PDB file of C-alpha atoms and ligand atoms in Angstrom:
ATOM      1  CA  MET A   1    -127.021 118.195-177.174  1.00  0.00           C
ATOM      2  CA  SER A   2    -129.939 120.335-178.768  1.00  0.00           C
ATOM      3  CA  VAL A   3    -130.712 122.648-180.955  1.00  0.00           C
ATOM      4  CA  LYS A   4    -131.015 126.371-179.096  1.00  0.00           C
ATOM      5  CA  GLU A   5    -132.942 129.598-179.953  1.00  0.00           C
ATOM      6  CA  ILE A   6    -130.405 132.303-181.787  1.00  0.00           C
ATOM      7  CA  LEU A   7    -130.420 135.248-179.902  1.00  0.00           C
ATOM      8  CA  GLN A   8    -132.114 138.568-182.538  1.00  0.00           C
ATOM      9  CA  LEU A   9    -131.057 141.676-183.225  1.00  0.00           C
ATOM     10  CA  GLY A  10    -132.034 143.993-180.512  1.00  0.00           C
ATOM     11  CA  ASN A  11    -130.963 141.594-177.563  1.00  0.00           C
ATOM     12  CA  PRO A  12    -128.121 143.266-175.444  1.00  0.00           C
ATOM     13  CA  LYS A  13    -126.425 140.220-175.077  1.00  0.00           C
ATOM     14  CA  LEU A  14    -125.324 139.958-178.519  1.00  0.00           C
ATOM     15  CA  TRP A  15    -123.304 143.747-178.061  1.00  0.00           C
ATOM     16  CA  GLU A  16    -121.533 141.726-175.456  1.00  0.00           C
ATOM     17  CA  ARG A  17    -117.647 141.265-175.897  1.00  0.00           C
ATOM     18  CA  SER A  18    -117.256 137.105-174.884  1.00  0.00           C
ATOM     19  CA  THR A  19    -114.422 135.636-172.831  1.00  0.00           C
ATOM     20  CA  PRO A  20    -111.381 133.383-173.865  1.00  0.00           C
ATOM     21  CA  VAL A  21    -112.039 129.757-173.228  1.00  0.00           C
ATOM     22  CA  GLU A  22    -109.822 128.487-170.348  1.00  0.00           C
ATOM     23  CA  ASP A  23    -110.234 124.639-171.256  1.00  0.00           C
ATOM     24  CA  PRO A  24    -110.816 123.511-174.485  1.00  0.00           C
ATOM     25  CA  LYS A  25    -111.344 119.918-174.141  1.00  0.00           C
ATOM     26  CA  SER A  26    -114.425 120.878-172.100  1.00  0.00           C
ATOM     27  CA  LEU A  27    -116.584 122.177-174.355  1.00  0.00           C
ATOM     28  CA  SER A  28    -117.594 118.984-176.093  1.00  0.00           C
ATOM     29  CA  TYR A  29    -121.318 119.282-175.224  1.00  0.00           C
ATOM     30  CA  LEU A  30    -121.532 123.115-176.492  1.00  0.00           C
ATOM     31  CA  ILE A  31    -120.078 122.532-179.741  1.00  0.00           C
ATOM     32  CA  GLN A  32    -122.767 120.220-180.534  1.00  0.00           C
ATOM     33  CA  ASP A  33    -124.994 122.422-179.746  1.00  0.00           C
ATOM     34  CA  LEU A  34    -123.744 124.891-182.209  1.00  0.00           C
ATOM     35  CA  SER A  35    -123.571 121.844-184.312  1.00  0.00           C
ATOM     36  CA  ASP A  36    -127.160 120.799-183.906  1.00  0.00           C
ATOM     37  CA  THR A  37    -128.632 124.508-183.683  1.00  0.00           C
ATOM     38  CA  LEU A  38    -126.620 125.423-186.978  1.00  0.00           C
ATOM     39  CA  ALA A  39    -127.894 122.134-188.929  1.00  0.00           C
ATOM     40  CA  ALA A  40    -131.343 122.886-187.752  1.00  0.00           C
ATOM     41  CA  PHE A  41    -131.086 126.519-189.400  1.00  0.00           C
ATOM     42  CA  ARG A  42    -129.529 125.128-192.221  1.00  0.00           C
ATOM     43  CA  GLU A  43    -132.396 122.567-192.983  1.00  0.00           C
ATOM     44  CA  GLY A  44    -135.121 125.514-191.809  1.00  0.00           C
ATOM     45  CA  ARG A  45    -133.880 127.952-194.356  1.00  0.00           C
ATOM     46  CA  GLY A  46    -131.599 126.338-197.039  1.00  0.00           C
ATOM     47  CA  TYR A  47    -128.608 127.991-195.879  1.00  0.00           C
ATOM     48  CA  GLY A  48    -126.014 128.682-193.317  1.00  0.00           C
ATOM     49  CA  ARG A  49    -122.333 128.200-192.780  1.00  0.00           C
ATOM     50  CA  ALA A  50    -121.466 129.093-189.101  1.00  0.00           C
ATOM     51  CA  ILE A  51    -122.395 130.152-185.721  1.00  0.00           C
ATOM     52  CA  ALA A  52    -120.911 131.639-182.949  1.00  0.00           C
ATOM     53  CA  ALA A  53    -121.170 130.842-179.239  1.00  0.00           C
ATOM     54  CA  PRO A  54    -122.849 134.314-178.164  1.00  0.00           C
ATOM     55  CA  GLN A  55    -125.549 133.521-180.856  1.00  0.00           C
ATOM     56  CA  ILE A  56    -127.047 131.216-178.745  1.00  0.00           C
ATOM     57  CA  GLY A  57    -126.166 133.301-175.599  1.00  0.00           C
ATOM     58  CA  VAL A  58    -123.020 131.469-174.081  1.00  0.00           C
ATOM     59  CA  GLN A  59    -120.374 134.300-173.989  1.00  0.00           C
ATOM     60  CA  LYS A  60    -117.514 131.913-174.765  1.00  0.00           C
ATOM     61  CA  ARG A  61    -114.820 132.714-177.815  1.00  0.00           C
ATOM     62  CA  LEU A  62    -116.081 129.788-180.164  1.00  0.00           C
ATOM     63  CA  VAL A  63    -117.123 129.653-183.469  1.00  0.00           C
ATOM     64  CA  PHE A  64    -118.234 126.666-185.342  1.00  0.00           C
ATOM     65  CA  VAL A  65    -117.880 126.518-188.749  1.00  0.00           C
ATOM     66  CA  ARG A  66    -119.513 123.495-191.264  1.00  0.00           C
ATOM     67  CA  MET A  67    -118.885 124.535-194.903  1.00  0.00           C
ATOM     68  CA  GLN A  68    -117.443 122.763-198.137  1.00  0.00           C
ATOM     69  CA  GLY A  69    -113.748 122.291-197.492  1.00  0.00           C
ATOM     70  CA  PHE A  70    -113.731 122.769-193.412  1.00  0.00           C
ATOM     71  CA  CYS A  71    -115.784 121.735-190.526  1.00  0.00           C
ATOM     72  CA  GLY A  72    -114.775 122.558-187.220  1.00  0.00           C
ATOM     73  CA  ALA A  73    -114.714 124.787-184.175  1.00  0.00           C
ATOM     74  CA  PHE A  74    -112.448 127.581-183.850  1.00  0.00           C
ATOM     75  CA  ILE A  75    -111.750 128.335-180.175  1.00  0.00           C
ATOM     76  CA  ASN A  76    -110.304 131.837-178.771  1.00  0.00           C
ATOM     77  CA  PRO A  77    -109.639 132.659-182.818  1.00  0.00           C
ATOM     78  CA  GLU A  78    -107.642 135.670-183.322  1.00  0.00           C
ATOM     79  CA  ILE A  79    -106.907 137.238-186.356  1.00  0.00           C
ATOM     80  CA  ILE A  80    -103.073 138.031-186.752  1.00  0.00           C
ATOM     81  CA  SER A  81    -102.918 139.388-189.862  1.00  0.00           C
ATOM     82  CA  ALA A  82    -105.417 140.658-192.494  1.00  0.00           C
ATOM     83  CA  SER A  83    -104.332 141.669-196.106  1.00  0.00           C
ATOM     84  CA  ASP A  84    -105.271 145.502-197.357  1.00  0.00           C
ATOM     85  CA  GLU A  85    -106.822 144.015-200.114  1.00  0.00           C
ATOM     86  CA  LYS A  86    -110.885 144.151-199.454  1.00  0.00           C
ATOM     87  CA  ILE A  87    -113.563 142.314-200.887  1.00  0.00           C
ATOM     88  CA  GLU A  88    -117.364 144.375-201.272  1.00  0.00           C
ATOM     89  CA  LEU A  89    -120.196 141.886-200.566  1.00  0.00           C
ATOM     90  CA  TRP A  90    -123.483 141.668-198.881  1.00  0.00           C
ATOM     91  CA  ASP A  91    -123.785 139.682-195.620  1.00  0.00           C
ATOM     92  CA  ASP A  92    -126.438 138.174-193.503  1.00  0.00           C
ATOM     93  CA  CYS A  93    -126.598 136.551-190.262  1.00  0.00           C
ATOM     94  CA  PHE A  94    -128.788 134.507-188.136  1.00  0.00           C
ATOM     95  CA  SER A  95    -129.484 136.853-185.808  1.00  0.00           C
ATOM     96  CA  PHE A  96    -131.216 138.975-188.456  1.00  0.00           C
ATOM     97  CA  PRO A  97    -131.897 136.288-191.199  1.00  0.00           C
ATOM     98  CA  ASP A  98    -134.259 138.685-192.970  1.00  0.00           C
ATOM     99  CA  LEU A  99    -132.202 141.513-193.593  1.00  0.00           C
ATOM    100  CA  LEU A 100    -128.378 141.861-195.784  1.00  0.00           C
ATOM    101  CA  VAL A 101    -126.071 144.514-195.086  1.00  0.00           C
ATOM    102  CA  ARG A 102    -123.543 145.439-197.457  1.00  0.00           C
ATOM    103  CA  VAL A 103    -119.839 145.088-195.653  1.00  0.00           C
ATOM    104  CA  SER A 104    -116.289 145.648-196.772  1.00  0.00           C
ATOM    105  CA  ARG A 105    -113.683 142.526-195.463  1.00  0.00           C
ATOM    106  CA  SER A 106    -110.308 142.046-195.834  1.00  0.00           C
ATOM    107  CA  LEU A 107    -109.330 139.428-198.946  1.00  0.00           C
ATOM    108  CA  SER A 108    -107.363 136.960-196.838  1.00  0.00           C
ATOM    109  CA  ILE A 109    -106.423 136.282-193.101  1.00  0.00           C
ATOM    110  CA  GLU A 110    -104.449 134.442-191.306  1.00  0.00           C
ATOM    111  CA  VAL A 111    -105.800 133.361-187.853  1.00  0.00           C
ATOM    112  CA  VAL A 112    -104.032 131.269-184.770  1.00  0.00           C
ATOM    113  CA  TYR A 113    -106.966 129.080-182.625  1.00  0.00           C
ATOM    114  CA  ARG A 114    -107.280 125.990-180.450  1.00  0.00           C
ATOM    115  CA  ASP A 115    -108.810 123.275-182.209  1.00  0.00           C
ATOM    116  CA  GLU A 116    -111.133 120.498-180.258  1.00  0.00           C
ATOM    117  CA  ALA A 117    -108.572 118.633-179.020  1.00  0.00           C
ATOM    118  CA  GLY A 118    -106.678 121.940-177.213  1.00  0.00           C
ATOM    119  CA  SER A 119    -104.208 122.173-180.131  1.00  0.00           C
ATOM    120  CA  LYS A 120    -102.991 125.493-181.445  1.00  0.00           C
ATOM    121  CA  GLN A 121    -103.874 126.218-184.777  1.00  0.00           C
ATOM    122  CA  THR A 122    -102.860 128.652-188.003  1.00  0.00           C
ATOM    123  CA  ILE A 123    -104.791 128.867-190.913  1.00  0.00           C
ATOM    124  CA  ARG A 124    -104.575 130.972-193.956  1.00  0.00           C
ATOM    125  CA  ALA A 125    -107.984 131.787-194.674  1.00  0.00           C
ATOM    126  CA  SER A 126    -108.856 133.324-198.609  1.00  0.00           C
ATOM    127  CA  GLY A 127    -112.275 134.117-200.258  1.00  0.00           C
ATOM    128  CA  ASP A 128    -115.418 132.843-198.339  1.00  0.00           C
ATOM    129  CA  LEU A 129    -113.691 131.431-195.509  1.00  0.00           C
ATOM    130  CA  SER A 130    -112.298 134.476-194.778  1.00  0.00           C
ATOM    131  CA  GLU A 131    -115.054 137.039-194.854  1.00  0.00           C
ATOM    132  CA  LEU A 132    -116.882 134.236-192.876  1.00  0.00           C
ATOM    133  CA  LEU A 133    -114.036 134.350-190.068  1.00  0.00           C
ATOM    134  CA  GLN A 134    -114.595 137.798-189.935  1.00  0.00           C
ATOM    135  CA  HIS A 135    -118.126 137.793-189.408  1.00  0.00           C
ATOM    136  CA  GLU A 136    -117.766 135.292-186.764  1.00  0.00           C
ATOM    137  CA  ILE A 137    -114.849 136.945-184.929  1.00  0.00           C
ATOM    138  CA  ASP A 138    -117.054 140.228-184.883  1.00  0.00           C
ATOM    139  CA  HIS A 139    -119.426 138.042-183.021  1.00  0.00           C
ATOM    140  CA  LEU A 140    -117.150 137.342-180.139  1.00  0.00           C
ATOM    141  CA  ASP A 141    -116.382 141.366-180.023  1.00  0.00           C
ATOM    142  CA  GLY A 142    -119.614 142.063-179.722  1.00  0.00           C
ATOM    143  CA  ILE A 143    -119.814 143.570-183.103  1.00  0.00           C
ATOM    144  CA  LEU A 144    -122.611 142.520-185.675  1.00  0.00           C
ATOM    145  CA  ALA A 145    -122.611 142.932-189.543  1.00  0.00           C
ATOM    146  CA  VAL A 146    -124.559 145.984-189.371  1.00  0.00           C
ATOM    147  CA  GLN A 147    -121.969 148.114-187.739  1.00  0.00           C
ATOM    148  CA  ARG A 148    -119.921 147.288-190.542  1.00  0.00           C
ATOM    149  CA  ALA A 149    -122.365 148.699-193.243  1.00  0.00           C
ATOM    150  CA  VAL A 150    -120.435 150.373-196.059  1.00  0.00           C
ATOM    151  CA  SER A 151    -122.673 153.324-196.043  1.00  0.00           C
ATOM    152  CA  ASP A 152    -126.099 154.743-194.296  1.00  0.00           C
ATOM    153  CA  LYS A 153    -127.904 152.909-197.452  1.00  0.00           C
ATOM    154  CA  ALA A 154    -125.784 149.472-197.742  1.00  0.00           C
ATOM    155  CA  PHE A 155    -129.032 147.825-195.886  1.00  0.00           C
ATOM    156  CA  ALA A 156    -131.606 145.305-198.277  1.00  0.00           C
ATOM    157  CA  THR A 157    -134.483 143.046-197.089  1.00  0.00           C
ATOM    158  CA  ARG A 158    -133.751 139.271-197.985  1.00  0.00           C
ATOM    159  CA  SER A 159    -137.070 139.323-200.427  1.00  0.00           C
ATOM    160  CA  GLU A 160    -135.732 143.116-201.849  1.00  0.00           C
ATOM    161  CA  TRP A 161    -131.952 141.639-202.102  1.00  0.00           C
ATOM    162  CA  GLU A 162    -133.143 138.586-204.008  1.00  0.00           C
ATOM    163  CA  ARG A 163    -135.182 140.666-206.094  1.00  0.00           C
ATOM    164  CA  MET A 164    -131.958 142.546-206.861  1.00  0.00           C
ATOM    165  CA  ILE A 165    -129.845 139.109-207.802  1.00  0.00           C
ATOM    166  CA  LEU A 166    -131.933 137.956-210.248  1.00  0.00           C
ATOM    167  CA  LYS A 167    -132.290 141.052-211.904  1.00  0.00           C
ATOM    168  CA  ALA A 168    -128.429 141.396-211.979  1.00  0.00           C
ATOM    169  CA  SER A 169    -128.122 138.050-213.261  1.00  0.00           C
ATOM    170  CA  LYS A 170    -130.861 138.774-216.088  1.00  0.00           C
ATOM    171  CA  GLU A 171    -128.865 141.887-217.020  1.00  0.00           C
ATOM    172  CA  SER A 172    -125.347 140.360-217.380  1.00  0.00           C
TER     173      SER A 172
HETATM  174 ZN1   ZN B   1    -123.858 136.336-187.361  1.00  0.00          ZN
END
């Protein structure tokens, strides 16, 4: 039960595929670590909604989410269907907090997973939760948002991105 170091872009462990969890009920320490690490990041930076186990160097298929309307662990999550309709958005990641990447994600998805009690669950996610889960499940496959960039110019530093958003809001 502690705040762990978050692996940063360039660390080869982030490119590795994580292995399935065999006993979902054995994960309470890991879930607590993810929850603590997420809370600390959020306190330091003012944002952050989810974290994947490989980001703290544990290569297990586990994601922890805390956002409005949902708080909990997704164990062995699997996307079983995805809408053809896509959304484009600026994505960020704890593993490269000062870089934004423009990505395309499915507007809605259906995910099966195990909860902390080991029960099988199915969730239909759309909007924020949909894009968030796609980002986190990518982590479990060793895929980072930088690999999902919609073009070779789809990158911005956080300060430049903030300037862009501010300008757009003044213009609208
Ligand atoms: Zn990430």
